[in-house]
XYZ file of C-alpha atoms in Angstrom:
662
model
C 86.027 69.720 88.887
C 82.405 70.786 88.554
C 83.317 74.474 88.364
C 85.689 73.854 85.463
C 82.954 71.850 83.723
C 80.509 74.762 83.880
C 83.124 77.222 82.614
C 83.877 74.904 79.702
C 80.171 74.598 78.932
C 79.799 78.379 78.895
C 82.660 78.777 76.455
C 81.503 75.876 74.307
C 77.857 76.892 74.076
C 78.537 80.545 73.355
C 80.298 80.744 70.039
C 82.593 83.727 70.455
C 86.332 84.255 70.779
C 87.937 83.854 74.199
C 85.641 85.632 76.672
C 88.673 87.196 78.337
C 89.472 89.275 75.252
C 90.244 92.858 76.222
C 88.320 95.447 74.200
C 89.737 98.804 73.263
C 88.639 101.743 71.207
C 88.898 105.496 70.913
C 88.804 107.800 73.930
C 88.440 111.031 71.950
C 84.804 110.727 70.888
C 82.491 113.586 71.945
C 81.101 113.152 75.481
C 83.336 110.137 76.110
C 85.182 111.588 79.122
C 83.570 112.843 82.310
C 83.735 116.646 82.846
C 85.231 116.144 86.340
C 87.579 113.350 85.274
C 90.694 115.183 86.505
C 89.200 116.670 89.661
C 89.934 113.681 91.890
C 88.076 113.786 95.207
C 87.235 117.449 94.649
C 84.292 116.238 92.582
C 82.499 115.498 95.868
C 82.428 119.228 96.687
C 79.168 119.271 94.752
C 77.583 117.401 97.655
C 79.105 119.841 100.104
C 77.325 122.594 98.201
C 74.042 120.691 98.472
C 74.542 120.236 102.188
C 75.262 123.938 102.588
C 72.165 124.758 100.567
C 70.084 122.597 102.904
C 71.636 123.817 106.153
C 71.850 127.528 105.393
C 68.104 128.296 105.377
C 67.780 126.766 108.883
C 69.383 129.938 110.199
C 66.975 132.227 108.322
C 63.335 131.327 107.720
C 61.176 128.275 108.022
C 60.071 128.784 104.433
C 63.659 128.574 103.265
C 64.143 125.324 105.137
C 61.135 123.729 103.468
C 62.177 125.028 100.101
C 65.551 123.381 100.321
C 64.427 119.969 101.592
C 64.974 118.595 98.095
C 68.717 119.010 98.699
C 68.430 116.639 101.625
C 66.626 114.059 99.480
C 69.343 114.212 96.829
C 72.027 113.768 99.482
C 70.199 110.869 101.137
C 69.670 109.152 97.813
C 73.366 109.521 97.002
C 74.324 107.964 100.338
C 71.793 105.148 100.063
C 72.754 104.363 96.479
C 76.442 104.394 97.289
C 75.812 102.128 100.282
C 73.776 99.743 98.125
C 76.568 99.368 95.582
C 79.159 98.994 98.359
C 77.180 96.281 100.141
C 76.669 94.382 96.910
C 80.377 94.713 96.149
C 81.175 93.334 99.591
C 78.939 90.344 98.998
C 80.526 89.743 95.612
C 83.903 89.405 97.336
C 82.696 87.111 100.121
C 84.204 84.042 98.491
C 83.687 82.064 101.687
C 79.930 82.388 101.110
C 79.511 82.335 97.349
C 82.521 80.627 95.746
C 80.426 77.744 94.359
C 78.009 80.123 92.580
C 80.553 82.357 90.915
C 79.859 82.718 87.200
C 83.417 83.491 86.131
C 86.138 81.840 88.181
C 88.668 84.471 87.148
C 89.765 87.152 89.591
C 89.477 90.914 89.190
C 92.957 92.328 88.650
C 94.470 95.692 89.506
C 93.949 96.938 85.946
C 90.188 96.496 86.170
C 90.022 97.936 89.681
C 91.870 101.059 88.521
C 89.669 101.373 85.441
C 86.538 101.182 87.622
C 87.961 103.400 90.382
C 85.561 106.257 89.567
C 82.541 103.996 89.176
C 80.430 106.469 91.180
C 80.686 109.268 88.606
C 77.161 108.486 87.470
C 75.824 109.171 90.976
C 77.172 112.699 90.756
C 75.681 113.093 87.281
C 72.270 111.922 88.500
C 72.456 114.355 91.428
C 73.216 117.226 89.047
C 70.322 116.203 86.781
C 68.072 116.003 89.850
C 69.037 119.547 90.830
C 68.225 120.780 87.319
C 64.908 118.932 87.451
C 63.980 120.584 90.769
C 64.859 123.989 89.353
C 62.896 123.329 86.145
C 59.824 121.793 87.794
C 59.137 123.457 91.170
C 56.222 121.079 91.761
C 58.788 118.376 92.574
C 59.461 120.117 95.887
C 55.854 119.559 97.034
C 55.480 115.815 96.558
C 53.459 113.906 99.161
C 55.126 111.212 101.169
C 52.979 108.446 99.676
C 50.531 107.894 96.821
C 49.684 104.251 96.106
C 48.484 104.997 92.580
C 52.026 105.951 91.648
C 53.224 102.352 91.951
C 51.191 101.145 88.969
C 51.862 104.287 86.967
C 55.642 104.098 87.511
C 55.671 100.377 86.738
C 53.700 100.909 83.531
C 56.061 103.639 82.350
C 59.075 101.481 83.138
C 57.740 98.459 81.259
C 56.242 100.437 78.395
C 58.936 103.095 77.906
C 62.201 102.558 79.787
C 62.625 98.874 78.968
C 62.111 99.101 75.159
C 64.044 102.394 74.897
C 67.014 100.905 76.710
C 66.822 97.691 74.684
C 67.036 99.463 71.325
C 69.616 102.007 72.499
C 71.744 99.155 73.854
C 71.567 97.366 70.518
C 72.504 100.623 68.829
C 75.548 100.977 71.096
C 76.732 97.614 69.795
C 76.820 98.894 66.227
C 80.446 99.050 64.975
C 80.896 102.821 65.173
C 79.227 103.451 68.530
C 80.834 100.414 70.120
C 84.302 101.511 69.024
C 83.673 105.092 70.147
C 81.831 104.447 73.428
C 80.525 101.082 74.576
C 83.859 99.252 74.409
C 84.793 100.852 77.741
C 82.028 99.053 79.612
C 82.965 95.734 78.027
C 86.651 96.181 78.827
C 85.992 94.830 82.321
C 86.943 91.151 82.159
C 84.950 90.053 85.203
C 81.557 91.558 86.005
C 81.218 93.305 89.355
C 78.573 95.703 90.745
C 80.957 98.618 90.165
C 81.146 97.589 86.489
C 77.617 98.965 86.156
C 79.035 102.462 86.592
C 82.026 101.904 84.330
C 80.830 103.574 81.153
C 81.188 106.823 79.257
C 79.591 110.162 80.055
C 77.298 109.901 77.007
C 75.987 106.474 78.003
C 75.108 107.658 81.468
C 73.369 110.720 80.050
C 71.191 108.296 78.101
C 70.646 106.281 81.272
C 69.365 109.458 82.946
C 66.521 109.459 80.424
C 65.797 105.790 80.991
C 65.597 106.170 84.766
C 63.969 109.628 84.640
C 60.936 108.851 82.446
C 59.040 106.712 85.010
C 59.785 109.158 87.837
C 58.888 112.399 86.033
C 56.039 110.742 84.159
C 54.430 109.612 87.387
C 54.817 113.109 88.857
C 53.329 114.859 85.800
C 50.370 112.480 85.758
C 49.741 113.533 89.351
C 50.607 110.324 91.202
C 54.147 111.152 92.245
C 55.439 110.809 95.790
C 58.678 110.798 97.743
C 58.240 107.085 98.423
C 57.991 106.288 94.716
C 61.092 108.373 94.019
C 63.206 106.536 96.591
C 61.775 103.096 95.822
C 62.191 103.245 92.063
C 65.732 104.629 92.117
C 66.951 102.137 94.721
C 65.202 99.203 93.028
C 66.728 100.281 89.715
C 70.181 100.284 91.308
C 69.585 96.954 93.008
C 68.726 95.313 89.697
C 71.759 96.890 88.045
C 73.946 95.459 90.811
C 72.211 92.120 90.433
C 72.921 91.932 86.708
C 76.564 92.921 87.043
C 77.248 90.642 89.990
C 79.555 87.694 89.354
C 77.557 85.570 91.780
C 74.327 83.834 90.835
C 71.887 84.658 93.636
C 68.549 83.614 92.097
C 67.848 79.882 92.533
C 66.745 78.052 89.414
C 63.840 76.314 91.154
C 62.204 79.745 91.510
C 61.829 79.885 87.719
C 60.650 76.275 87.646
C 57.915 77.050 90.166
C 56.979 80.367 88.548
C 57.797 79.995 84.798
C 56.497 83.472 83.922
C 59.148 85.021 86.150
C 61.979 84.055 83.805
C 60.626 86.522 81.241
C 60.172 89.375 83.713
C 63.491 89.567 85.540
C 67.046 88.803 84.468
C 69.774 87.208 86.545
C 73.536 87.650 86.949
C 74.053 84.706 84.599
C 71.796 86.329 82.014
C 73.739 89.592 81.849
C 77.121 87.888 82.165
C 76.265 85.960 79.017
C 75.846 89.310 77.265
C 79.424 90.183 78.239
C 80.523 86.841 76.761
C 78.324 86.926 73.670
C 77.650 90.541 72.731
C 75.078 89.554 70.110
C 72.531 88.477 72.712
C 70.774 89.468 75.953
C 70.486 93.255 75.488
C 67.548 93.903 77.836
C 67.569 96.309 80.769
C 65.972 94.009 83.354
C 63.248 92.079 81.481
C 64.261 89.213 79.137
C 60.883 89.391 77.400
C 62.282 92.168 75.196
C 65.135 89.927 74.054
C 62.554 87.287 73.213
C 60.532 89.801 71.196
C 63.713 91.044 69.500
C 64.944 87.481 68.942
C 68.228 88.250 70.693
C 67.959 85.971 73.718
C 70.721 83.419 74.161
C 68.965 80.058 73.929
C 71.450 78.383 76.253
C 70.719 80.731 79.138
C 68.223 78.529 80.990
C 70.542 75.506 81.031
C 73.546 77.558 82.097
C 71.601 79.246 84.871
C 70.519 75.869 86.218
C 74.055 74.495 86.118
C 75.610 77.509 87.870
C 72.928 78.054 90.518
C 72.966 74.375 91.502
C 76.751 73.961 91.526
C 77.994 72.252 94.687
C 81.764 72.279 94.141
C 84.325 74.584 92.614
C 87.904 74.305 91.432
C 90.322 73.222 94.153
C 93.461 75.340 94.650
C 96.915 73.926 94.094
C 98.496 76.267 96.641
C 97.147 77.887 99.809
C 98.742 80.651 101.870
C 97.358 80.466 105.407
C 97.411 83.914 107.004
C 95.846 85.570 110.026
C 94.505 89.020 110.890
C 97.166 91.453 112.104
C 95.025 93.907 114.095
C 91.668 95.685 114.145
C 92.617 98.253 111.508
C 94.263 95.706 109.214
C 91.049 93.666 109.343
C 89.487 96.384 107.184
C 92.126 95.805 104.506
C 90.158 93.036 102.815
C 88.418 93.035 99.421
C 84.975 92.392 100.922
C 85.225 95.572 103.003
C 86.629 98.177 100.599
C 87.883 96.872 97.271
C 89.793 100.023 96.349
C 91.478 100.255 99.763
C 92.501 96.601 99.552
C 94.106 97.223 96.151
C 96.747 99.541 97.643
C 99.293 98.785 100.404
C 97.802 98.990 103.881
C 98.289 102.107 105.946
C 96.120 103.605 108.648
C 93.638 106.044 107.138
C 91.444 108.558 108.925
C 88.235 107.179 107.393
C 88.916 103.793 109.038
C 88.569 104.957 112.640
C 84.725 105.038 112.725
C 84.783 101.368 111.743
C 86.956 100.375 114.712
C 84.090 99.657 117.202
C 82.043 97.394 114.889
C 85.207 95.621 113.743
C 86.094 94.975 117.378
C 82.690 93.334 117.854
C 83.268 91.226 114.742
C 86.610 90.162 116.208
C 84.853 88.968 119.369
C 82.264 87.092 117.316
C 85.000 85.438 115.253
C 86.797 84.470 118.433
C 83.614 82.875 119.798
C 82.606 81.006 116.660
C 84.347 81.059 113.303
C 86.586 78.960 111.127
C 89.271 79.544 108.525
C 87.884 81.254 105.430
C 88.909 82.156 101.878
C 89.735 85.843 101.424
C 91.480 86.201 98.021
C 92.929 84.267 95.111
C 94.904 84.541 91.884
C 95.969 82.223 89.088
C 99.537 81.400 88.149
C 100.360 79.235 85.144
C 96.974 77.617 85.060
C 96.791 76.789 88.753
C 94.668 78.401 91.416
C 96.419 80.024 94.400
C 94.289 81.031 97.375
C 94.785 82.926 100.617
C 92.922 81.565 103.614
C 92.729 83.419 106.906
C 92.679 81.983 110.414
C 90.038 84.048 112.287
C 92.444 85.219 114.943
C 94.116 88.578 115.486
C 97.811 89.111 116.188
C 97.482 89.821 119.913
C 95.629 86.548 120.456
C 98.738 84.565 119.509
C 100.435 85.877 122.650
C 97.670 84.742 124.998
C 98.702 81.397 126.549
C 95.114 80.181 126.903
C 94.422 80.835 123.180
C 97.229 78.624 121.826
C 95.245 75.376 121.662
C 92.352 77.026 119.855
C 94.659 78.631 117.285
C 96.487 75.356 116.636
C 93.129 73.638 116.196
C 92.147 76.229 113.571
C 95.450 75.739 111.718
C 95.177 71.953 111.955
C 91.637 71.968 110.567
C 92.766 74.188 107.685
C 95.619 71.785 106.862
C 93.296 68.767 106.963
C 90.742 70.575 104.804
C 93.464 71.418 102.282
C 94.488 67.760 102.320
C 90.924 66.650 101.542
C 90.623 69.159 98.700
C 93.797 67.936 97.043
C 95.876 71.052 97.716
C 99.544 70.391 96.962
C 101.201 72.939 99.282
C 99.910 74.997 102.202
C 102.225 77.741 103.462
C 101.991 79.096 107.003
C 102.199 82.857 107.446
C 103.751 84.917 110.243
C 102.497 83.803 113.669
C 100.824 80.656 112.328
C 104.284 79.051 112.328
C 105.482 80.530 115.612
C 108.086 78.267 117.181
C 106.496 78.458 120.617
C 103.040 77.798 119.148
C 103.605 74.701 117.028
C 107.333 74.342 116.437
C 107.236 75.993 113.047
C 104.608 73.522 111.820
C 106.255 70.340 113.148
C 103.314 69.750 115.509
C 100.969 69.041 112.605
C 103.404 66.885 110.643
C 104.112 64.713 113.662
C 100.419 64.380 114.444
C 99.432 63.598 110.842
C 102.368 61.771 109.223
C 100.274 60.627 106.235
C 99.413 64.093 104.939
C 99.412 64.396 101.162
C 99.472 68.184 101.281
C 102.938 69.583 101.920
C 103.227 72.064 104.787
C 105.794 74.842 104.380
C 106.724 77.775 106.587
C 108.518 79.500 103.683
C 111.241 80.853 105.946
C 114.025 79.388 103.843
C 113.251 81.903 101.124
C 112.775 84.631 103.729
C 116.337 83.997 104.905
C 117.561 83.971 101.310
C 115.940 87.330 100.559
C 117.465 88.969 103.649
C 120.897 87.500 102.933
C 120.810 88.658 99.324
C 120.016 92.197 100.461
C 123.377 92.409 102.237
C 126.105 93.945 100.037
C 128.932 91.588 99.125
C 131.648 93.697 100.700
C 130.110 93.648 104.192
C 132.355 91.812 106.668
C 130.447 92.398 109.919
C 126.765 92.462 110.871
C 124.811 92.961 114.081
C 121.950 90.472 114.504
C 119.050 90.689 116.956
C 116.604 87.831 117.342
C 119.726 85.825 116.671
C 118.584 82.558 118.251
C 115.223 82.495 116.506
C 114.569 80.210 113.567
C 115.485 82.886 111.021
C 118.256 84.394 113.137
C 119.985 81.024 113.474
C 119.895 80.365 109.723
C 121.157 83.864 108.860
C 124.019 83.619 111.359
C 125.172 80.192 110.139
C 124.959 81.217 106.486
C 126.957 84.392 107.039
C 129.577 82.488 109.009
C 130.053 80.261 105.969
C 130.743 83.440 103.996
C 133.240 84.456 106.659
C 131.200 87.421 107.809
C 131.557 88.267 111.500
C 128.141 88.070 113.156
C 127.505 89.888 116.443
C 124.658 87.788 117.867
C 122.660 89.698 120.474
C 121.349 87.208 123.048
C 121.297 86.852 126.805
C 121.282 83.057 126.556
C 124.779 81.654 126.327
C 123.335 78.158 126.126
C 121.313 78.921 122.995
C 124.216 80.818 121.442
C 126.638 77.921 121.981
C 124.146 75.464 120.549
C 124.012 77.475 117.332
C 127.748 78.111 117.268
C 128.454 74.370 117.464
C 126.387 73.836 114.308
C 128.998 75.790 112.333
C 132.191 74.038 111.173
C 134.924 74.373 113.802
C 137.044 76.687 111.670
C 134.072 79.048 111.157
C 132.807 79.201 114.731
C 135.016 82.212 115.423
C 132.798 84.303 113.094
C 129.861 83.900 115.506
C 130.265 86.247 118.476
C 127.850 86.565 121.383
C 127.042 90.081 122.573
C 124.585 91.064 125.286
C 124.204 94.804 124.731
C 123.374 97.053 121.806
C 126.464 99.105 122.601
C 128.561 96.310 121.096
C 127.310 97.333 117.649
C 128.119 101.029 117.804
C 130.754 100.619 115.080
C 128.714 98.251 112.873
C 126.730 99.768 109.994
C 124.781 96.651 109.003
C 122.031 95.721 111.455
C 119.676 92.774 110.946
C 116.673 93.249 113.219
C 114.735 90.187 114.306
C 113.037 91.666 117.361
C 111.430 94.989 118.197
C 113.949 97.788 118.639
C 113.244 100.903 120.705
C 114.458 104.424 119.833
C 117.102 104.167 122.553
C 118.365 100.864 121.156
C 118.457 102.275 117.632
C 120.514 105.214 118.901
C 123.559 102.956 119.304
C 123.807 102.435 115.557
C 126.376 104.707 113.847
C 125.211 107.245 111.300
C 124.667 105.681 107.895
C 123.576 102.290 109.248
C 121.162 100.236 107.183
C 118.578 98.236 109.136
C 117.526 94.960 107.519
C 114.605 93.415 109.337
C 112.447 90.324 109.704
C 110.459 91.472 112.732
C 106.642 91.718 112.560
C 105.406 94.400 112.764
C 108.353 96.299 111.245
C 110.306 98.637 113.509
C 109.525 102.339 113.422
C 112.366 104.199 111.655
C 113.323 106.688 114.364
C 116.776 107.387 112.953
C 116.711 109.920 110.123
C 120.435 109.486 109.442
C 119.976 105.761 108.778
C 118.103 103.698 106.191
C 115.515 101.024 106.939
C 114.689 98.062 104.740
C 111.209 96.632 104.397
C 110.115 93.154 105.353
C 111.495 90.404 103.132
C 109.330 90.149 100.046
C 109.344 89.117 96.396
C 107.370 90.144 93.359
C 105.229 87.425 91.839
C 105.974 86.368 88.231
C 104.655 88.633 85.495
C 102.236 85.986 84.208
C 100.145 86.045 87.408
C 96.453 86.547 86.573
C 93.483 87.893 88.505
C 95.541 89.473 91.285
C 93.751 92.493 92.736
C 94.653 92.461 96.441
C 97.673 93.884 98.218
C 99.132 91.672 100.915
C 99.123 93.912 103.995
C 101.780 96.646 103.470
C 103.276 95.040 100.367
C 103.200 96.817 97.007
C 100.976 95.583 94.231
C 102.068 92.205 92.933
C 104.427 91.722 95.890
C 104.025 89.093 98.601
C 105.882 88.327 101.805
C 108.876 86.070 101.296
C 107.245 83.219 103.232
C 104.295 83.377 100.809
C 106.724 83.366 97.890
C 108.561 80.448 99.502
C 105.368 78.404 99.462
C 104.791 79.321 95.813
C 108.308 78.098 94.919
C 107.711 74.891 96.880
C 104.551 74.338 94.813
C 106.049 75.266 91.432
C 109.049 73.018 92.041
C 106.796 70.139 93.010
C 108.917 69.346 96.060
C 107.605 66.414 98.080
C 109.147 67.277 101.452
C 107.619 69.359 104.236
C 109.381 72.609 105.086
C 108.806 72.839 108.819
C 110.878 73.318 111.944
C 114.461 74.544 111.720
C 115.658 76.071 108.439
C 118.015 73.860 106.442
C 120.900 76.247 105.726
C 122.014 74.079 102.809
C 118.672 74.771 101.097
C 118.888 78.577 101.195
C 120.769 78.868 97.898
C 118.659 76.102 96.334
C 115.400 77.892 97.138
C 116.804 81.269 96.065
C 117.868 79.982 92.646
C 114.518 78.226 92.193
C 112.637 81.452 92.977
C 114.622 83.380 90.374
C 114.203 80.600 87.834
C 110.414 80.752 88.193
C 110.324 84.504 87.623
C 109.961 85.779 91.187
C 111.923 88.971 91.689
C 113.503 90.473 94.828
C 112.284 93.914 95.790
C 115.397 95.557 97.215
C 117.673 97.830 95.200
C 120.411 95.422 94.287
C 121.599 93.312 91.378
C 121.419 89.555 91.696
C 124.683 87.710 91.084
C 123.518 84.135 90.446
C 127.039 82.763 90.328
C 127.901 83.582 93.938
C 124.345 83.714 95.364
C 124.939 87.235 96.710
C 123.213 90.524 96.145
C 125.632 93.197 94.920
C 124.813 96.697 96.114
C 124.255 99.310 93.433
């Protein structure tokens, strides 16, 4: 593919070891750690103090209010700068917009996200330095709103002082001792991201304070300073830092062809990414002319920039997991909204509620006009795995008039995957609803010549649930018993001579399932119509929503296994509740930095894992419609063989295909 070609060219033309090498060094050097490193979110109390300083004089004198207006400017700058970095981060993760112009096709993993978690430390440092500057130079509090002369003065100081100072200091940081003591931390990030700009040591950001402070203070001392210059320079400085550390090439190459001088005056994401690949070149702050003067520019930059910015295709995935949005709040659990929030299991947080109204409007817009889009990816054993999302929310799947539109979205995604050469596409949750499309059979019947294999993954889901049940259990209570999963679980347990109390009001559906079991095993399948029938059974398998009253019939000490979405609320404190069926991906997964809904890091829903197994095994059949009970053990063994691990607290006995309770 074209994307692989460009990556190969980058590695071939830049003569260094593998660009993915992880750097490490000492963490005990002076001024390496941040003073508030262990304060957690309490570090933001500094801004509370600034706000108090600004608000307090409003209750005393007008003079006090004017004298503290600088606090407001510091607070506003912090908010604007933080918003700028967040917006650029969001764009960096909008793979559906920029996937063809990504410089590195690797993903950002949890390790890098954790390392860059406190990327905003430098914003606090700059605010503290700004406070000290206001205290040291009172004239800063009396700046006019605008002075046009300051533009040229600030620009001259930046070009004549900040750029060369940064260039030589940056080269100095790459000397063996300083790199090992300090700069290695910044280069430990494998994939550049706007937050990577803030991932550096305390000492380095102190130096950066000088670089960014000289043009501002110099312009003020010359007499041309203004509030507008202060805001403009700081925000432009941040924008260019985000630009350089972005993993997406946003500057078209034809711009440099039309204006050749521009290539020496402003760098690009490709330019700075090359520095992270080849640390002997491209040291400049923003202006490549200093690398030319210092003879440190990478001579292959222009060609690489042209190749990346004009790329039309990217690597095709081997496996696709086709999901959908759960609800309004869960829609915010995506990497292009909040990267850090997406890297932990989803739960409703207080800070999310203000975003509910705009997200609701986005939902309406997506309903009116949108198509399936790429939201995340990872690599496993050299193959790309992607998660696509159908732009529909959970409640829409229960609207009769929305069914055709949803099926059209799913069908188009399957056909697109087929065109791209995807091997397996796995349907998530409601995308394989029996009443919607027969568990995927609708698409297979309509397109019998599909090369991509469609899988609902429920065979492994059934296997995970069944292997959670202790071996000595001889009776279970099953709700949702006539569903696709319920049927498979009941028939499998009957084969193991476990008595299954199948809760259903439909005798017809129960008898249909019972007749599928061998005649001598049919007695193990028992129809019940009320929850009271399970008041002596301590193993409940929940396949439909269960109310507090219904849960009350379970005896004390009952364990609730479940495959209902969303999971039931654990009302019973004297009982235990299992999580949704899930498996941990193999340890050699790379570039994984997103949590799948409420799953732990590195864990995916069993239906997702089932699709992965289907792909790794290279199976040629479609896995749609009813679950083949004979395949449950086959899929389970294959999952274990490929390194996927069950999440429940039990030991796997491969010889008898059962989980043995610890």
